[in-house]
PDB file of C-alpha atoms in Angstrom:
ATOM      1  CA  MET A   1      -0.113  -0.068   0.229  1.00  0.00           C
ATOM      2  CA  LYS A   2       1.487   3.647  -0.865  1.00  0.00           C
ATOM      3  CA  LEU A   3       0.701   6.177   1.646  1.00  0.00           C
ATOM      4  CA  GLU A   4       0.453   9.810  -0.383  1.00  0.00           C
ATOM      5  CA  THR A   5       1.867  12.808   1.217  1.00  0.00           C
ATOM      6  CA  GLN A   6      -0.684  15.446   1.025  1.00  0.00           C
ATOM      7  CA  LYS A   7       1.010  19.305  -0.611  1.00  0.00           C
ATOM      8  CA  ILE A   8       0.516  22.216   1.401  1.00  0.00           C
ATOM      9  CA  TYR A   9       0.006  25.045  -1.077  1.00  0.00           C
ATOM     10  CA  TYR A  10       1.322  28.741   0.485  1.00  0.00           C
ATOM     11  CA  THR A  11       0.250  32.063  -0.413  1.00  0.00           C
ATOM     12  CA  PRO A  12       3.294  34.661  -1.162  1.00  0.00           C
ATOM     13  CA  GLU A  13       2.344  35.796   1.969  1.00  0.00           C
ATOM     14  CA  GLU A  14       1.841  33.432   4.457  1.00  0.00           C
ATOM     15  CA  TYR A  15       5.310  32.496   2.803  1.00  0.00           C
ATOM     16  CA  LEU A  16       6.927  35.685   3.717  1.00  0.00           C
ATOM     17  CA  GLU A  17       5.098  35.484   7.364  1.00  0.00           C
ATOM     18  CA  ILE A  18       6.846  31.694   7.924  1.00  0.00           C
ATOM     19  CA  GLU A  19      10.095  32.647   6.297  1.00  0.00           C
ATOM     20  CA  GLU A  20      10.572  35.806   8.419  1.00  0.00           C
ATOM     21  CA  LYS A  21      10.574  33.481  11.461  1.00  0.00           C
ATOM     22  CA  ALA A  22      12.582  30.485  10.193  1.00  0.00           C
ATOM     23  CA  GLU A  23      15.787  29.377  11.089  1.00  0.00           C
ATOM     24  CA  TYR A  24      17.382  28.610   7.680  1.00  0.00           C
ATOM     25  CA  LYS A  25      16.432  30.112   4.320  1.00  0.00           C
ATOM     26  CA  ASN A  26      13.459  28.525   1.582  1.00  0.00           C
ATOM     27  CA  GLU A  27      12.605  29.265  -1.599  1.00  0.00           C
ATOM     28  CA  TYR A  28       9.119  29.856  -2.582  1.00  0.00           C
ATOM     29  CA  ARG A  29       7.724  27.897  -6.100  1.00  0.00           C
ATOM     30  CA  ASP A  30       4.015  28.780  -6.880  1.00  0.00           C
ATOM     31  CA  GLY A  31       2.459  28.149  -3.847  1.00  0.00           C
ATOM     32  CA  GLU A  32       5.287  25.674  -2.154  1.00  0.00           C
ATOM     33  CA  ILE A  33       8.224  26.397   0.341  1.00  0.00           C
ATOM     34  CA  VAL A  34      11.301  24.669  -0.755  1.00  0.00           C
ATOM     35  CA  PRO A  35      14.209  24.548   1.684  1.00  0.00           C
ATOM     36  CA  MET A  36      17.079  25.677   0.277  1.00  0.00           C
ATOM     37  CA  THR A  37      20.208  23.514   0.543  1.00  0.00           C
ATOM     38  CA  GLY A  38      23.296  24.283   2.577  1.00  0.00           C
ATOM     39  CA  GLY A  39      26.448  26.041   0.280  1.00  0.00           C
ATOM     40  CA  THR A  40      29.702  24.636   0.552  1.00  0.00           C
ATOM     41  CA  THR A  41      32.901  26.622   1.187  1.00  0.00           C
ATOM     42  CA  ASN A  42      33.456  26.918  -1.971  1.00  0.00           C
ATOM     43  CA  HIS A  43      30.575  28.177  -3.259  1.00  0.00           C
ATOM     44  CA  ASN A  44      30.344  30.321  -0.637  1.00  0.00           C
ATOM     45  CA  LYS A  45      34.450  31.585  -1.526  1.00  0.00           C
ATOM     46  CA  ILE A  46      33.317  31.922  -5.300  1.00  0.00           C
ATOM     47  CA  ALA A  47      29.804  33.979  -4.791  1.00  0.00           C
ATOM     48  CA  GLY A  48      31.908  36.159  -2.075  1.00  0.00           C
ATOM     49  CA  ASN A  49      34.843  36.596  -4.824  1.00  0.00           C
ATOM     50  CA  PHE A  50      32.278  37.982  -7.364  1.00  0.00           C
ATOM     51  CA  TYR A  51      30.399  39.841  -5.192  1.00  0.00           C
ATOM     52  CA  ALA A  52      33.997  41.783  -3.969  1.00  0.00           C
ATOM     53  CA  TYR A  53      35.418  42.118  -7.584  1.00  0.00           C
ATOM     54  CA  LEU A  54      31.564  43.510  -8.677  1.00  0.00           C
ATOM     55  CA  LYS A  55      31.260  45.900  -5.903  1.00  0.00           C
ATOM     56  CA  PHE A  56      34.557  47.192  -6.159  1.00  0.00           C
ATOM     57  CA  GLY A  57      34.604  47.332 -10.077  1.00  0.00           C
ATOM     58  CA  LEU A  58      31.790  49.478 -10.086  1.00  0.00           C
ATOM     59  CA  ARG A  59      32.084  52.014  -7.332  1.00  0.00           C
ATOM     60  CA  GLY A  60      31.223  55.433  -8.063  1.00  0.00           C
ATOM     61  CA  ASN A  61      28.795  54.271 -10.182  1.00  0.00           C
ATOM     62  CA  ASN A  62      24.974  54.054  -9.743  1.00  0.00           C
ATOM     63  CA  TYR A  63      24.923  50.465  -8.666  1.00  0.00           C
ATOM     64  CA  ASP A  64      23.824  48.324  -6.161  1.00  0.00           C
ATOM     65  CA  VAL A  65      25.552  44.715  -6.004  1.00  0.00           C
ATOM     66  CA  TYR A  66      23.593  42.262  -3.711  1.00  0.00           C
ATOM     67  CA  ILE A  67      24.315  38.680  -2.170  1.00  0.00           C
ATOM     68  CA  GLY A  68      22.401  35.557  -1.177  1.00  0.00           C
ATOM     69  CA  ASP A  69      20.892  36.809   1.368  1.00  0.00           C
ATOM     70  CA  VAL A  70      18.508  39.555  -0.043  1.00  0.00           C
ATOM     71  CA  ARG A  71      15.158  38.036  -1.917  1.00  0.00           C
ATOM     72  CA  LEU A  72      14.047  38.447  -5.277  1.00  0.00           C
ATOM     73  CA  TRP A  73      10.474  37.888  -6.128  1.00  0.00           C
ATOM     74  CA  ILE A  74       9.296  37.130  -9.657  1.00  0.00           C
ATOM     75  CA  PRO A  75       5.175  37.497 -10.378  1.00  0.00           C
ATOM     76  CA  ARG A  76       4.694  36.485 -13.337  1.00  0.00           C
ATOM     77  CA  TYR A  77       5.804  32.593 -11.826  1.00  0.00           C
ATOM     78  CA  ARG A  78       5.033  33.396  -8.148  1.00  0.00           C
ATOM     79  CA  GLN A  79       8.957  32.724  -7.326  1.00  0.00           C
ATOM     80  CA  HIS A  80      10.833  33.847  -4.466  1.00  0.00           C
ATOM     81  CA  THR A  81      14.707  32.792  -4.731  1.00  0.00           C
ATOM     82  CA  TYR A  82      17.738  33.412  -3.199  1.00  0.00           C
ATOM     83  CA  PRO A  83      20.288  34.660  -5.927  1.00  0.00           C
ATOM     84  CA  ASP A  84      23.396  33.725  -5.234  1.00  0.00           C
ATOM     85  CA  VAL A  85      24.542  37.569  -6.666  1.00  0.00           C
ATOM     86  CA  MET A  86      22.204  40.164  -8.308  1.00  0.00           C
ATOM     87  CA  LEU A  87      22.914  43.173  -9.866  1.00  0.00           C
ATOM     88  CA  ILE A  88      20.395  46.566  -9.366  1.00  0.00           C
ATOM     89  CA  GLU A  89      20.675  49.505 -11.580  1.00  0.00           C
ATOM     90  CA  GLY A  90      19.776  52.505 -10.034  1.00  0.00           C
ATOM     91  CA  GLN A  91      17.040  51.801  -6.723  1.00  0.00           C
ATOM     92  CA  PRO A  92      15.532  48.491  -5.560  1.00  0.00           C
ATOM     93  CA  ILE A  93      11.894  47.569  -6.669  1.00  0.00           C
ATOM     94  CA  TYR A  94      11.134  46.334  -3.183  1.00  0.00           C
ATOM     95  CA  THR A  95       7.268  44.526  -2.179  1.00  0.00           C
ATOM     96  CA  GLY A  96       5.508  45.865   0.207  1.00  0.00           C
ATOM     97  CA  THR A  97       7.248  47.903   2.501  1.00  0.00           C
ATOM     98  CA  SER A  98      10.329  45.910   3.936  1.00  0.00           C
ATOM     99  CA  THR A  99      12.938  46.395   2.218  1.00  0.00           C
ATOM    100  CA  THR A 100      14.526  42.509   1.530  1.00  0.00           C
ATOM    101  CA  THR A 101      12.214  41.585  -1.465  1.00  0.00           C
ATOM    102  CA  VAL A 102      13.405  42.989  -4.887  1.00  0.00           C
ATOM    103  CA  MET A 103      12.317  42.750  -7.747  1.00  0.00           C
ATOM    104  CA  ASN A 104      14.490  44.517 -10.663  1.00  0.00           C
ATOM    105  CA  PRO A 105      18.035  42.592 -11.131  1.00  0.00           C
ATOM    106  CA  MET A 106      20.023  43.861 -14.410  1.00  0.00           C
ATOM    107  CA  LEU A 107      22.319  40.698 -13.740  1.00  0.00           C
ATOM    108  CA  ILE A 108      21.946  37.465 -11.392  1.00  0.00           C
ATOM    109  CA  ALA A 109      24.967  35.076 -10.730  1.00  0.00           C
ATOM    110  CA  GLU A 110      24.206  31.431  -9.563  1.00  0.00           C
ATOM    111  CA  VAL A 111      26.907  28.888  -8.563  1.00  0.00           C
ATOM    112  CA  LEU A 112      26.196  25.560  -9.168  1.00  0.00           C
ATOM    113  CA  SER A 113      25.903  22.897  -6.946  1.00  0.00           C
ATOM    114  CA  LYS A 114      24.742  19.022  -7.848  1.00  0.00           C
ATOM    115  CA  SER A 115      21.607  19.697  -6.204  1.00  0.00           C
ATOM    116  CA  THR A 116      20.862  22.972  -8.004  1.00  0.00           C
ATOM    117  CA  LYS A 117      22.381  23.227 -11.093  1.00  0.00           C
ATOM    118  CA  ASN A 118      19.407  21.396 -13.599  1.00  0.00           C
ATOM    119  CA  TYR A 119      17.173  23.898 -11.702  1.00  0.00           C
ATOM    120  CA  ASP A 120      19.439  26.723 -11.932  1.00  0.00           C
ATOM    121  CA  GLN A 121      20.302  26.347 -15.864  1.00  0.00           C
ATOM    122  CA  GLY A 122      16.238  25.465 -16.802  1.00  0.00           C
ATOM    123  CA  ASP A 123      13.394  26.763 -15.205  1.00  0.00           C
ATOM    124  CA  LYS A 124      15.116  28.983 -12.774  1.00  0.00           C
ATOM    125  CA  PHE A 125      15.998  30.990 -15.970  1.00  0.00           C
ATOM    126  CA  LEU A 126      12.986  30.797 -17.793  1.00  0.00           C
ATOM    127  CA  TYR A 127      11.209  32.481 -14.128  1.00  0.00           C
ATOM    128  CA  TYR A 128      14.607  35.063 -14.292  1.00  0.00           C
ATOM    129  CA  ARG A 129      14.095  35.680 -18.220  1.00  0.00           C
ATOM    130  CA  SER A 130      10.163  37.211 -17.777  1.00  0.00           C
ATOM    131  CA  ILE A 131      12.134  40.039 -15.365  1.00  0.00           C
ATOM    132  CA  PRO A 132      12.081  43.601 -17.587  1.00  0.00           C
ATOM    133  CA  GLU A 133      15.187  44.686 -16.615  1.00  0.00           C
ATOM    134  CA  PHE A 134      17.123  41.123 -16.734  1.00  0.00           C
ATOM    135  CA  LYS A 135      19.834  40.976 -18.988  1.00  0.00           C
ATOM    136  CA  GLU A 136      22.590  38.937 -18.407  1.00  0.00           C
ATOM    137  CA  TYR A 137      22.728  35.861 -16.154  1.00  0.00           C
ATOM    138  CA  ILE A 138      25.715  34.144 -14.958  1.00  0.00           C
ATOM    139  CA  LEU A 139      26.111  30.155 -14.002  1.00  0.00           C
ATOM    140  CA  ILE A 140      29.431  29.409 -13.107  1.00  0.00           C
ATOM    141  CA  ASP A 141      30.565  25.923 -11.834  1.00  0.00           C
ATOM    142  CA  GLN A 142      32.027  25.179  -8.126  1.00  0.00           C
ATOM    143  CA  TYR A 143      33.828  21.996  -9.157  1.00  0.00           C
ATOM    144  CA  GLN A 144      35.710  23.506 -11.733  1.00  0.00           C
ATOM    145  CA  TYR A 145      37.310  25.908 -14.012  1.00  0.00           C
ATOM    146  CA  HIS A 146      33.371  26.025 -16.168  1.00  0.00           C
ATOM    147  CA  LEU A 147      31.532  29.354 -16.055  1.00  0.00           C
ATOM    148  CA  MET A 148      28.422  29.752 -18.978  1.00  0.00           C
ATOM    149  CA  HIS A 149      27.503  33.463 -19.750  1.00  0.00           C
ATOM    150  CA  TYR A 150      23.918  34.264 -21.111  1.00  0.00           C
ATOM    151  CA  VAL A 151      23.567  38.041 -22.950  1.00  0.00           C
ATOM    152  CA  LYS A 152      19.739  39.363 -23.950  1.00  0.00           C
ATOM    153  CA  THR A 153      20.557  40.657 -27.433  1.00  0.00           C
ATOM    154  CA  ALA A 154      17.091  41.241 -28.454  1.00  0.00           C
ATOM    155  CA  GLU A 155      13.486  40.359 -27.343  1.00  0.00           C
ATOM    156  CA  SER A 156      13.383  36.893 -26.524  1.00  0.00           C
ATOM    157  CA  GLN A 157      17.014  36.474 -28.307  1.00  0.00           C
ATOM    158  CA  TRP A 158      19.478  35.200 -25.935  1.00  0.00           C
ATOM    159  CA  SER A 159      24.067  35.157 -26.798  1.00  0.00           C
ATOM    160  CA  PHE A 160      25.570  32.528 -25.127  1.00  0.00           C
ATOM    161  CA  THR A 161      29.607  32.069 -23.928  1.00  0.00           C
ATOM    162  CA  GLU A 162      31.196  29.470 -22.086  1.00  0.00           C
ATOM    163  CA  LEU A 163      34.703  29.861 -20.220  1.00  0.00           C
ATOM    164  CA  GLU A 164      37.022  26.896 -19.241  1.00  0.00           C
ATOM    165  CA  HIS A 165      39.777  28.065 -18.330  1.00  0.00           C
ATOM    166  CA  GLU A 166      41.323  29.900 -14.977  1.00  0.00           C
ATOM    167  CA  SER A 167      43.416  32.493 -17.657  1.00  0.00           C
ATOM    168  CA  ALA A 168      39.556  33.055 -19.488  1.00  0.00           C
ATOM    169  CA  ILE A 169      37.953  36.525 -18.778  1.00  0.00           C
ATOM    170  CA  LEU A 170      35.112  36.986 -18.290  1.00  0.00           C
ATOM    171  CA  SER A 171      33.354  40.257 -20.280  1.00  0.00           C
ATOM    172  CA  LEU A 172      30.062  41.660 -18.560  1.00  0.00           C
ATOM    173  CA  GLN A 173      27.947  43.396 -21.635  1.00  0.00           C
ATOM    174  CA  THR A 174      25.485  45.689 -19.658  1.00  0.00           C
ATOM    175  CA  VAL A 175      28.330  47.770 -17.388  1.00  0.00           C
ATOM    176  CA  ASP A 176      31.814  48.125 -17.570  1.00  0.00           C
ATOM    177  CA  PHE A 177      33.114  44.877 -15.942  1.00  0.00           C
ATOM    178  CA  GLN A 178      35.666  42.455 -16.474  1.00  0.00           C
ATOM    179  CA  ILE A 179      37.305  39.432 -14.206  1.00  0.00           C
ATOM    180  CA  GLU A 180      39.757  36.607 -14.807  1.00  0.00           C
ATOM    181  CA  LEU A 181      38.332  33.219 -13.595  1.00  0.00           C
ATOM    182  CA  ARG A 182      41.644  32.867 -11.517  1.00  0.00           C
ATOM    183  CA  ASP A 183      40.213  35.629  -9.957  1.00  0.00           C
ATOM    184  CA  LEU A 184      36.608  34.622  -9.411  1.00  0.00           C
ATOM    185  CA  TYR A 185      37.711  31.078  -8.295  1.00  0.00           C
ATOM    186  CA  GLU A 186      40.588  32.223  -5.740  1.00  0.00           C
ATOM    187  CA  GLN A 187      41.304  30.554  -3.057  1.00  0.00           C
ATOM    188  CA  VAL A 188      38.963  27.445  -4.392  1.00  0.00           C
ATOM    189  CA  ASN A 189      39.857  24.003  -3.316  1.00  0.00           C
ATOM    190  CA  PHE A 190      38.192  21.462  -5.972  1.00  0.00           C
ATOM    191  CA  ALA A 191      39.333  18.673  -4.093  1.00  0.00           C
ATOM    192  CA  GLU A 192      37.240  19.848  -1.424  1.00  0.00           C
ATOM    193  CA  ASN A 193      33.878  19.330  -3.550  1.00  0.00           C
ATOM    194  CA  ASN A 194      32.758  15.810  -2.606  1.00  0.00           C
ATOM    195  CA  GLU A 195      29.764  17.149  -1.089  1.00  0.00           C
ATOM    196  CA  ASP A 196      26.661  18.597  -2.397  1.00  0.00           C
TER     197      ASP A 196
END
């Protein structure tokens, strides 16, 4: 006899109320609350490196860079998520009166893990593309020098570039910024990647 567990569906408002009191982060996927997996030290180093270099590289300009703790709301697909790094031009557009959830990133970077890489490259990218301001997507492999870079070139058209060597240079298209993969992966020990 097979037991079926009944799914519970929440409104976005219920999710936000639960998330405010939660001990760990959860994503909201059109009614479902999905616990986020814990990140590895290498995941954290890569996201931190990208954030730090980007923040420093764009200082004095009208951009804000956010890392992992700022939530993103995607109204068309009813998704709340926590991108690893987001870049917003000008002022963030918030949902409600809180300053914890934004809606208008122009660039998003995700560090891939074994458990999330298919979602990050598939459905999540579909959801992100519904954001009018969104123009650049960077997927960074934490297990080897490997980066996928998507740039919006026209309505419903994206160009793709793949970088796979430590001396390769990521050149952003929406802002004036470049970084070598060796800097992006600074202090990352690939031999430690046996978890996640």
